[in-house]
Amino acid sequence: MRTLEEQYELLESLLDIARKGGENGELDWLEFKTNIAEQKASITYEGVGEYISGMANSACIRYKDYAYLVLGVEDATWKPVGTNLYMQSAKRGNQDYQLWLRTSISPRIRFEFEEFEYKGAHIVIFEIPAAAGEPVTFNGVAYIRINSNLTKLKGYTEYIRQIYSSQQDWSAQIVKDATLDDLDPAAIKRARELYKDKHPDLADDVDSWNDRTFLNKAKVTRGGRITNAAIILLGKEESEVFISPAVSKIRWILKGTDGVERDYRILPCPMVLAVDETFNLIRKLKYRYINPNLRTLFPDEIDMYEPYIIRESLNNAVAHQDYSKSGMVNVVEFDDHLLFTNLGSFIPGSIQAVLQADSPWEKNRNRFLAQAMVELKMVDTIGSGIKKMFRLQKKRLFPLPDYDFKGGRVTVTVYGRIIDMNYTTLLMQNADITLSEAEMLNRVQLGKPLSDYEVAYLRKKNLVEGRKNALVLAKPLAQAAGQKAEYSRHKGLSDKACESLILEALDDHKELSRKEINELLSKSLSDILTEKQRYDKISNLLRKMRLRGDIVNRGAGNVSYWSKPSHS
């Protein structure tokens, strides 16, 4: 906390910068607001969090150590008028506002605030450290301030790349007190085997190198000095203390169909051995299916999981784990799918960004660690392995790997079975469908959300139809895939056909309750719709028919009764 004199000096220096900063005094990393209120030139409680996110990210791309949000000063005149925000007593609901704000910001940057009186005006200054290594988010959303506009960071690819490249690579840092004696001899031996597999032309040379030379050549150490990456990959179990509070462990969990945990193992460093042990723990189950392309009654039998996909998913989780969060890499095995999780954000931002890129993604959270794993052939060239995983699943006719980025972690689901044979055969083997399109269609198959742009894109390509929350395979594709009946079930009867069905039933029975109408149309509506969506659709049909004068009703909701008008 600054002294009052230092607080005055800080405010006056920021005011001086603002006056010289442009016509309106707007700078990406400096902003002035007044009160907490829903008014022009003011800011909301949530708005403070959004500005902290946006200005931390802006400070990074402007190469500033800090950004400043000043409350209590007019942003056009820079006149101190005071603010109604008192940080020491402010609440958000029943929660202390400071605590609420800090827990809503990720990663937990150490922003500070100065609160004081200046010339009769109450002032609050937020001092916000620049983002380092990953964008700062508020309630899961990253913002950025460009000139005078606060906007979402998503879509500003170059700024995202710049923020990620700003990170000081923790994995490359030297472990001061560690020596070669803290590394596991068995792990070093395994690393030599992997390195020779990666560089067969150097096999004879590798055998002649001592451990110090080998580890430098493999880019695991720096000048013979032990790095955090060396401890993770090759360190003895007890050497994990050198990287504390970081954790270097893999947790394998086996779950039954009922979701109950059947078995588990926790595998510590060295990761070069732990990855192999985890791979061996995963059951090598077989999957039998009839391949429609072979036109045979005899089923094919294949491994449920392609070994490359298991290893790539697991090694990627180790390589890109955010070790500052002190968590484990998790592998959860179910009867028909595997779940891989690691802490931290997904640096490219989306799977589509990876699939559409012409070259591997250039930035990594742990670049030194990732590069060492490339040298040891634990992962493919940085960023290219994901595309290969997708191609392999597509070739097997299995659902593509499903990525989820919620909750501050990356979750990858790998399926070991076919979900819809006709659907998969058509989409995954059609040469005209790109890998990017296949990924979007894969989400349709899995019932995962698509953006408005993606839905519009697939519709334009005539690949899907229907409402956004009830997409179905487009009619021409369904016919080509032999899914005519399934398509019709998914699409359901048209509104006009449903209305005719209601009117015919009223001719037969004179009056129908809402419950009876629900039963009448239950098999006529799309089978993709949820119960609530069906109920709402029927309500909309009845409302339109009533407004046209086709039917009348008495009562409301499920106790309403419908009939034709008396003049019909």
XYZ file of C-alpha atoms in Angstrom:
568
model
C 0.000 0.000 0.000
C 1.388 3.398 -0.996
C 1.557 6.364 1.311
C -0.966 9.171 0.722
C 1.752 11.238 -0.898
C 2.631 8.359 -3.226
C -1.061 7.879 -4.041
C -1.304 11.550 -5.026
C 1.813 11.229 -7.178
C 0.398 8.160 -8.920
C -2.929 9.829 -9.713
C -1.308 13.035 -10.932
C 1.138 11.128 -13.130
C -1.751 9.164 -14.699
C -3.715 12.379 -15.267
C -0.665 13.921 -16.920
C -0.260 10.880 -19.199
C -3.958 11.036 -20.108
C -3.810 14.722 -21.009
C -0.930 13.996 -23.388
C -2.330 10.720 -24.661
C -4.610 11.993 -27.411
C -7.610 14.144 -28.090
C -9.808 12.220 -25.657
C -7.014 11.043 -23.405
C -7.761 7.400 -24.298
C -5.006 4.850 -23.904
C -5.404 1.074 -24.129
C -3.884 0.557 -20.694
C -5.382 3.589 -18.907
C -9.064 4.372 -18.297
C -11.069 6.794 -16.153
C -14.600 6.155 -14.879
C -16.840 7.645 -12.209
C -19.603 5.800 -10.363
C -20.801 2.207 -10.167
C -24.119 2.563 -11.988
C -25.924 1.758 -15.225
C -25.200 5.210 -16.662
C -23.142 6.630 -19.458
C -19.498 7.211 -18.501
C -20.027 5.034 -15.459
C -19.221 1.381 -14.821
C -20.941 -1.640 -13.273
C -19.605 -4.042 -10.654
C -19.173 -6.615 -13.438
C -17.693 -3.914 -15.653
C -14.754 -3.514 -13.279
C -13.923 -7.200 -13.801
C -14.281 -6.858 -17.566
C -11.957 -3.861 -17.569
C -9.391 -5.684 -15.431
C -9.394 -8.495 -17.999
C -9.296 -6.178 -21.010
C -6.652 -3.818 -19.674
C -4.368 -6.618 -18.440
C -4.431 -8.039 -21.961
C -3.936 -4.610 -23.519
C -0.977 -3.870 -21.252
C 0.645 -7.069 -22.488
C 0.355 -6.233 -26.180
C 1.529 -2.627 -25.493
C 4.537 -3.916 -23.546
C 3.443 -2.184 -20.338
C 4.058 -3.722 -16.924
C 0.747 -2.426 -15.566
C -2.592 -1.014 -16.666
C -4.617 1.410 -14.561
C -8.358 1.787 -14.076
C -9.148 4.996 -12.192
C -12.577 5.494 -10.624
C -13.637 8.977 -9.525
C -12.310 10.976 -12.488
C -14.259 12.117 -15.553
C -12.705 10.595 -18.634
C -13.238 13.627 -20.853
C -12.162 16.444 -18.547
C -9.965 14.438 -16.113
C -11.647 16.338 -13.315
C -11.711 14.493 -9.952
C -15.414 14.185 -9.089
C -15.342 11.111 -6.831
C -16.824 7.622 -7.036
C -19.458 5.802 -5.013
C -17.338 2.629 -4.849
C -15.821 1.980 -1.430
C -13.749 -1.158 -1.754
C -13.402 -1.795 1.965
C -17.161 -2.153 2.413
C -18.467 -3.036 -1.061
C -20.535 -6.201 -1.413
C -21.660 -8.301 -4.367
C -24.752 -10.017 -3.071
C -23.728 -11.391 0.317
C -20.082 -11.726 -0.695
C -17.233 -9.322 -0.123
C -16.741 -7.491 -3.436
C -12.950 -7.763 -3.359
C -13.114 -11.540 -2.887
C -15.824 -11.884 -5.545
C -13.749 -9.872 -8.001
C -10.521 -11.766 -7.375
C -12.150 -15.189 -7.671
C -13.845 -14.157 -10.933
C -10.509 -13.285 -12.545
C -8.385 -16.052 -14.076
C -5.508 -16.607 -13.852
C -5.286 -15.111 -10.350
C -3.306 -12.002 -11.247
C -2.296 -9.890 -8.280
C -4.061 -6.643 -9.115
C -3.981 -4.066 -6.330
C -6.064 -1.011 -5.588
C -5.378 2.354 -3.968
C -8.320 4.041 -2.223
C -7.991 7.600 -0.946
C -9.460 11.119 -0.885
C -8.083 13.672 -3.322
C -9.206 17.309 -3.259
C -12.507 16.292 -1.692
C -13.114 13.458 -4.191
C -13.098 9.749 -3.326
C -10.682 7.946 -5.694
C -10.065 4.253 -6.367
C -7.159 3.223 -8.604
C -6.814 -0.379 -9.779
C -3.228 -1.289 -10.642
C -3.452 -4.259 -13.011
C -0.391 -6.337 -13.970
C -0.035 -7.178 -17.649
C -1.174 -10.603 -18.792
C 1.733 -13.035 -19.019
C 1.579 -16.264 -20.969
C -2.207 -16.473 -21.325
C -5.123 -14.027 -21.589
C -6.711 -12.774 -18.385
C -10.425 -13.618 -18.225
C -13.397 -12.420 -16.193
C -16.044 -15.082 -15.562
C -14.422 -17.192 -18.260
C -14.398 -14.500 -20.965
C -11.250 -12.692 -22.133
C -11.585 -9.015 -23.039
C -9.263 -6.483 -24.612
C -9.287 -2.705 -24.771
C -8.502 -1.279 -28.191
C -8.269 2.524 -28.181
C -11.424 3.490 -26.275
C -13.377 0.294 -26.905
C -13.618 -2.671 -24.562
C -14.431 -5.809 -26.532
C -14.052 -9.565 -26.334
C -10.572 -10.838 -27.200
C -11.952 -13.773 -29.228
C -11.233 -13.219 -32.894
C -8.138 -11.058 -32.412
C -5.767 -13.879 -33.360
C -2.586 -11.803 -33.506
C -3.181 -10.331 -30.055
C -3.880 -13.810 -28.662
C -0.622 -15.087 -30.144
C 1.274 -12.117 -28.714
C -0.113 -12.667 -25.219
C 0.827 -16.343 -25.230
C 4.309 -15.587 -26.553
C 4.887 -13.178 -23.657
C 5.125 -15.973 -21.137
C 8.355 -16.634 -19.327
C 8.770 -20.338 -19.972
C 8.587 -21.975 -16.555
C 9.605 -25.348 -17.963
C 12.937 -23.894 -19.148
C 13.892 -22.448 -15.765
C 16.948 -23.890 -13.998
C 16.392 -25.862 -10.788
C 19.128 -24.307 -8.684
C 20.023 -27.177 -6.333
C 19.271 -30.172 -8.592
C 21.980 -32.324 -10.193
C 22.158 -35.326 -12.519
C 21.903 -37.522 -9.426
C 18.295 -36.344 -9.037
C 17.319 -37.915 -12.353
C 16.169 -41.528 -12.680
C 18.716 -43.777 -14.498
C 15.915 -45.962 -15.929
C 14.193 -42.847 -17.281
C 17.423 -41.648 -18.910
C 17.862 -45.072 -20.502
C 14.312 -44.930 -21.884
C 14.933 -41.370 -23.108
C 17.984 -42.566 -25.031
C 15.873 -45.256 -26.742
C 13.230 -42.697 -27.704
C 15.821 -40.228 -28.961
C 17.461 -42.863 -31.171
C 14.031 -43.774 -32.544
C 13.507 -40.113 -33.391
C 17.041 -39.681 -34.789
C 18.116 -43.089 -36.198
C 21.055 -41.494 -38.002
C 22.538 -40.530 -34.608
C 22.085 -43.936 -32.939
C 25.818 -44.746 -32.851
C 26.696 -41.296 -31.555
C 24.079 -41.490 -28.808
C 25.691 -44.608 -27.378
C 29.004 -42.756 -27.059
C 27.583 -39.685 -25.305
C 27.693 -39.416 -21.533
C 24.466 -38.431 -19.746
C 25.355 -34.744 -19.585
C 26.014 -34.564 -23.341
C 22.941 -36.605 -24.195
C 20.572 -34.516 -22.080
C 21.906 -31.303 -23.616
C 21.522 -32.745 -27.130
C 17.981 -33.877 -26.314
C 17.218 -30.324 -25.101
C 16.128 -31.547 -21.689
C 18.858 -29.660 -19.787
C 20.529 -26.297 -20.415
C 24.298 -26.295 -20.351
C 24.264 -29.381 -18.202
C 21.993 -27.722 -15.644
C 18.730 -29.336 -14.576
C 15.513 -27.648 -15.727
C 11.934 -27.989 -14.513
C 11.292 -29.957 -17.726
C 14.092 -32.392 -16.810
C 12.492 -33.049 -13.404
C 9.075 -33.620 -15.001
C 10.326 -35.993 -17.682
C 13.268 -37.735 -15.999
C 13.280 -36.846 -12.295
C 13.178 -39.436 -9.545
C 9.888 -39.627 -7.669
C 11.396 -37.852 -4.664
C 12.797 -35.112 -6.942
C 9.310 -33.699 -7.497
C 9.976 -31.541 -4.417
C 12.290 -29.400 -6.555
C 9.374 -28.098 -8.630
C 6.876 -27.712 -5.743
C 4.163 -26.419 -5.628
C 3.967 -27.776 -9.182
C 2.858 -31.415 -9.450
C 4.156 -34.000 -11.903
C 1.722 -36.909 -11.660
C -0.772 -38.808 -13.809
C -3.938 -40.164 -12.220
C -5.595 -43.123 -13.991
C -9.178 -43.992 -13.003
C -11.290 -46.902 -14.250
C -15.068 -46.411 -14.064
C -17.900 -48.858 -14.671
C -21.088 -48.303 -16.660
C -22.711 -47.069 -13.446
C -20.081 -44.359 -13.116
C -18.641 -45.928 -9.975
C -14.857 -45.989 -9.637
C -13.511 -49.537 -9.965
C -9.778 -48.920 -9.780
C -7.211 -46.140 -9.821
C -3.463 -45.502 -9.846
C -1.379 -42.375 -9.291
C 1.843 -42.408 -11.319
C 4.565 -39.918 -10.309
C 7.492 -38.590 -12.318
C 9.496 -39.414 -14.322
C 6.835 -38.812 -16.952
C 8.832 -40.585 -19.649
C 8.080 -43.806 -17.720
C 4.699 -42.790 -16.247
C 3.224 -42.310 -19.725
C 4.176 -45.872 -20.699
C 2.767 -47.239 -17.437
C -0.498 -45.369 -17.954
C -0.763 -46.636 -21.520
C -0.344 -50.204 -20.248
C -3.062 -49.688 -17.615
C -5.658 -48.817 -20.250
C -7.483 -51.988 -21.248
C -6.827 -53.218 -24.776
C -10.456 -53.988 -25.606
C -11.754 -54.996 -29.034
C -14.686 -53.552 -30.951
C -16.661 -55.563 -33.503
C -18.743 -53.976 -36.253
C -19.965 -54.585 -39.799
C -18.088 -52.389 -42.238
C -20.708 -51.265 -44.799
C -18.030 -50.721 -47.447
C -17.042 -54.411 -47.470
C -20.611 -55.743 -47.928
C -20.042 -58.779 -45.760
C -21.939 -60.455 -42.948
C -18.732 -61.092 -41.048
C -17.816 -58.353 -38.553
C -14.490 -56.590 -38.389
C -12.645 -56.636 -35.069
C -10.337 -53.769 -34.188
C -8.823 -52.194 -31.098
C -11.204 -49.739 -29.467
C -8.447 -47.162 -29.257
C -5.698 -46.373 -31.724
C -2.415 -46.469 -29.686
C -1.159 -43.261 -31.303
C -4.266 -41.375 -30.155
C -3.875 -42.563 -26.557
C -0.220 -41.580 -26.413
C -0.705 -38.250 -28.193
C -3.618 -37.251 -25.950
C -1.712 -38.223 -22.825
C 1.589 -36.642 -23.852
C -0.174 -33.455 -24.950
C -1.764 -33.221 -21.509
C 1.691 -33.520 -19.899
C 3.252 -31.037 -22.328
C 0.575 -28.367 -22.004
C -0.428 -28.730 -18.357
C -0.435 -25.424 -16.444
C 1.948 -26.497 -13.684
C 1.311 -23.296 -11.723
C -2.115 -24.695 -10.816
C -0.644 -27.631 -8.844
C -2.880 -30.309 -10.346
C -2.511 -33.751 -11.877
C -3.056 -34.928 -15.428
C -6.083 -37.245 -15.404
C -6.977 -40.252 -17.548
C -10.466 -41.636 -16.894
C -11.367 -44.912 -18.606
C -15.025 -45.775 -19.238
C -16.460 -48.792 -21.027
C -16.599 -47.046 -24.408
C -14.533 -43.874 -24.164
C -11.462 -42.287 -22.577
C -11.254 -38.887 -20.915
C -7.981 -36.933 -20.753
C -7.746 -33.693 -18.757
C -5.063 -31.136 -18.016
C -5.270 -27.799 -16.264
C -4.966 -24.552 -18.202
C -6.517 -22.910 -21.227
C -6.280 -24.239 -24.787
C -3.759 -21.886 -26.341
C -5.002 -21.914 -29.980
C -8.455 -20.961 -28.639
C -10.460 -23.525 -30.588
C -10.077 -26.854 -32.365
C -11.202 -25.194 -35.581
C -8.168 -22.872 -35.359
C -5.909 -25.943 -35.263
C -7.693 -27.826 -38.051
C -7.751 -24.817 -40.362
C -4.125 -23.792 -39.774
C -1.721 -24.483 -42.630
C 1.184 -24.992 -40.216
C 1.562 -26.175 -36.613
C 0.617 -23.705 -33.874
C 3.716 -21.714 -32.966
C 3.109 -20.857 -29.309
C 3.066 -23.153 -26.311
C 2.647 -22.772 -22.567
C 5.732 -24.916 -21.861
C 7.755 -24.520 -25.030
C 10.984 -25.971 -23.618
C 9.155 -29.018 -22.220
C 7.190 -29.517 -25.448
C 10.344 -29.281 -27.550
C 12.106 -31.827 -25.350
C 9.141 -34.187 -25.778
C 9.394 -33.733 -29.545
C 13.091 -34.662 -29.384
C 12.164 -37.790 -27.400
C 9.393 -38.634 -29.889
C 6.755 -38.395 -27.167
C 4.720 -35.938 -29.251
C 4.688 -35.047 -32.926
C 6.004 -31.741 -34.213
C 4.384 -29.212 -31.922
C 0.717 -28.766 -32.841
C 0.512 -31.293 -35.690
C -0.511 -34.291 -33.562
C -4.098 -33.145 -33.120
C -4.755 -33.217 -36.867
C -3.317 -36.724 -37.080
C -5.594 -37.859 -34.227
C -8.622 -36.537 -36.111
C -7.590 -38.218 -39.342
C -7.085 -41.566 -37.608
C -10.517 -41.465 -35.946
C -12.100 -40.401 -39.223
C -10.460 -43.327 -41.018
C -11.778 -45.741 -38.358
C -15.305 -44.309 -38.801
C -15.325 -43.401 -35.092
C -16.466 -40.047 -33.690
C -13.703 -37.456 -33.767
C -11.970 -36.474 -30.515
C -14.247 -34.129 -28.596
C -12.558 -31.128 -26.948
C -14.038 -29.116 -24.084
C -12.399 -26.060 -22.525
C -14.699 -25.252 -19.610
C -13.664 -25.016 -15.974
C -10.100 -23.853 -16.560
C -9.030 -27.170 -18.058
C -8.754 -28.957 -21.394
C -10.834 -32.144 -21.610
C -10.444 -34.530 -24.540
C -12.911 -37.388 -25.040
C -11.784 -40.234 -27.297
C -14.542 -42.646 -28.364
C -13.927 -46.353 -28.869
C -17.050 -47.209 -30.838
C -19.229 -46.041 -33.699
C -22.247 -44.015 -32.665
C -24.151 -43.945 -35.982
C -22.858 -46.181 -38.784
C -24.679 -44.573 -41.710
C -24.014 -41.070 -40.511
C -20.352 -41.760 -39.804
C -19.722 -43.659 -43.039
C -21.118 -40.874 -45.146
C -19.503 -37.941 -43.407
C -16.157 -39.382 -42.502
C -15.406 -41.046 -45.839
C -16.782 -38.410 -48.172
C -13.739 -36.924 -49.876
C -15.518 -33.620 -50.370
C -15.921 -33.021 -46.650
C -12.915 -31.327 -45.071
C -11.543 -32.199 -41.645
C -12.872 -28.884 -40.340
C -16.356 -29.652 -41.670
C -16.162 -33.164 -40.272
C -15.416 -31.741 -36.825
C -18.492 -29.506 -36.979
C -20.656 -32.402 -38.141
C -19.148 -34.541 -35.413
C -20.539 -32.081 -32.864
C -23.958 -32.387 -34.516
C -23.672 -36.171 -34.102
C -22.690 -35.813 -30.434
C -25.340 -33.191 -29.681
C -22.671 -30.541 -28.941
C -23.289 -26.821 -29.550
C -22.279 -25.010 -32.715
C -21.869 -21.279 -33.195
C -24.319 -19.322 -35.347
C -21.585 -19.007 -37.969
C -20.959 -22.769 -38.025
C -24.665 -23.559 -38.316
C -24.994 -21.061 -41.180
C -21.919 -22.538 -42.865
C -23.212 -26.126 -42.702
C -26.623 -25.029 -43.959
C -25.030 -23.187 -46.862
C -23.152 -26.383 -47.756
C -26.469 -28.292 -47.524
C -25.035 -30.582 -44.856
C -27.627 -29.955 -42.107
C -31.082 -28.535 -41.703
C -33.495 -27.814 -38.911
C -33.346 -25.430 -35.976
C -30.019 -24.662 -34.302
C -30.858 -26.696 -31.207
C -32.319 -29.591 -33.235
C -30.109 -29.958 -36.307
C -30.520 -33.014 -38.535
C -28.589 -34.448 -41.465
C -29.649 -32.674 -44.646
C -32.232 -34.455 -46.793
C -30.016 -35.240 -49.839
C -27.314 -36.707 -47.594
C -29.829 -38.725 -45.629
C -31.167 -40.238 -48.837
C -27.659 -41.063 -50.035
C -26.837 -42.697 -46.705
C -29.946 -44.856 -46.699
C -31.378 -42.823 -43.819
C -34.682 -41.780 -45.403
C -36.805 -43.148 -42.582
C -34.451 -41.810 -39.933
C -34.426 -38.402 -41.632
C -38.215 -38.266 -41.615
C -38.310 -39.231 -37.935
C -35.790 -36.504 -37.139
C -37.620 -33.905 -39.203
C -41.159 -34.796 -38.126
C -44.355 -33.737 -39.858
C -44.681 -30.200 -41.155
C -46.730 -27.656 -39.233
C -49.432 -27.849 -41.897
C -49.660 -31.643 -41.561
C -49.873 -31.374 -37.761
C -52.653 -28.784 -38.045
C -54.588 -31.034 -40.414
C -54.230 -33.911 -37.964
C -55.674 -31.765 -35.149
C -58.619 -30.609 -37.293
C -59.406 -34.178 -38.408
C -59.344 -35.361 -34.810
C -61.719 -32.539 -33.816
C -64.079 -33.621 -36.616
C -64.073 -37.098 -35.069
C -64.276 -36.151 -31.386
C -65.626 -32.551 -31.338
C -63.347 -31.610 -28.434
C -59.834 -32.530 -27.305
C -57.957 -31.708 -24.119
C -54.422 -30.359 -24.304
C -53.195 -33.694 -22.944
C -55.001 -35.537 -25.741
C -53.519 -33.210 -28.361
C -50.050 -33.852 -26.908
C -50.640 -37.602 -27.284
C -52.046 -37.141 -30.794
C -48.902 -35.368 -32.029
C -46.355 -37.234 -29.902
C -45.166 -39.430 -32.790
C -45.567 -36.784 -35.448
C -42.981 -34.307 -34.196
C -39.243 -34.584 -34.628
C -37.752 -37.238 -32.367
C -34.777 -34.950 -31.758
C -36.882 -32.448 -29.813
C -36.879 -32.569 -26.029
C -40.155 -32.901 -24.118
C -40.152 -29.170 -23.404
C -39.453 -28.341 -27.047
C -42.344 -30.598 -28.111
C -44.678 -28.935 -25.615
C -43.648 -25.458 -26.799
C -44.042 -26.404 -30.472
C -47.580 -27.694 -29.882
C -48.396 -24.520 -27.934
C -47.230 -22.417 -30.873
C -49.319 -24.499 -33.320
C -52.452 -24.114 -31.206
C -51.863 -20.390 -30.787
C -51.530 -19.861 -34.552
C -54.667 -21.892 -35.259
C -56.615 -19.994 -32.607
C -55.518 -16.608 -33.958
C -56.624 -17.646 -37.453
C -59.987 -18.668 -36.058
C -59.544 -22.356 -36.936
C -60.078 -23.473 -33.323
C -61.197 -22.098 -29.971
C -60.339 -23.109 -26.448
C -61.544 -22.962 -22.881
C -59.289 -23.239 -19.877
C -55.504 -22.983 -19.941
C -52.403 -25.163 -19.976
C -52.876 -28.908 -19.570
C -56.484 -28.400 -18.424
C -57.497 -26.528 -21.572
C -59.998 -27.981 -24.079
C -60.001 -27.283 -27.799
C -62.751 -27.447 -30.434
C -63.759 -25.930 -33.755
C -65.749 -22.652 -33.675
C -69.502 -23.162 -33.483
C -70.005 -21.681 -36.964
C -67.674 -24.356 -38.506
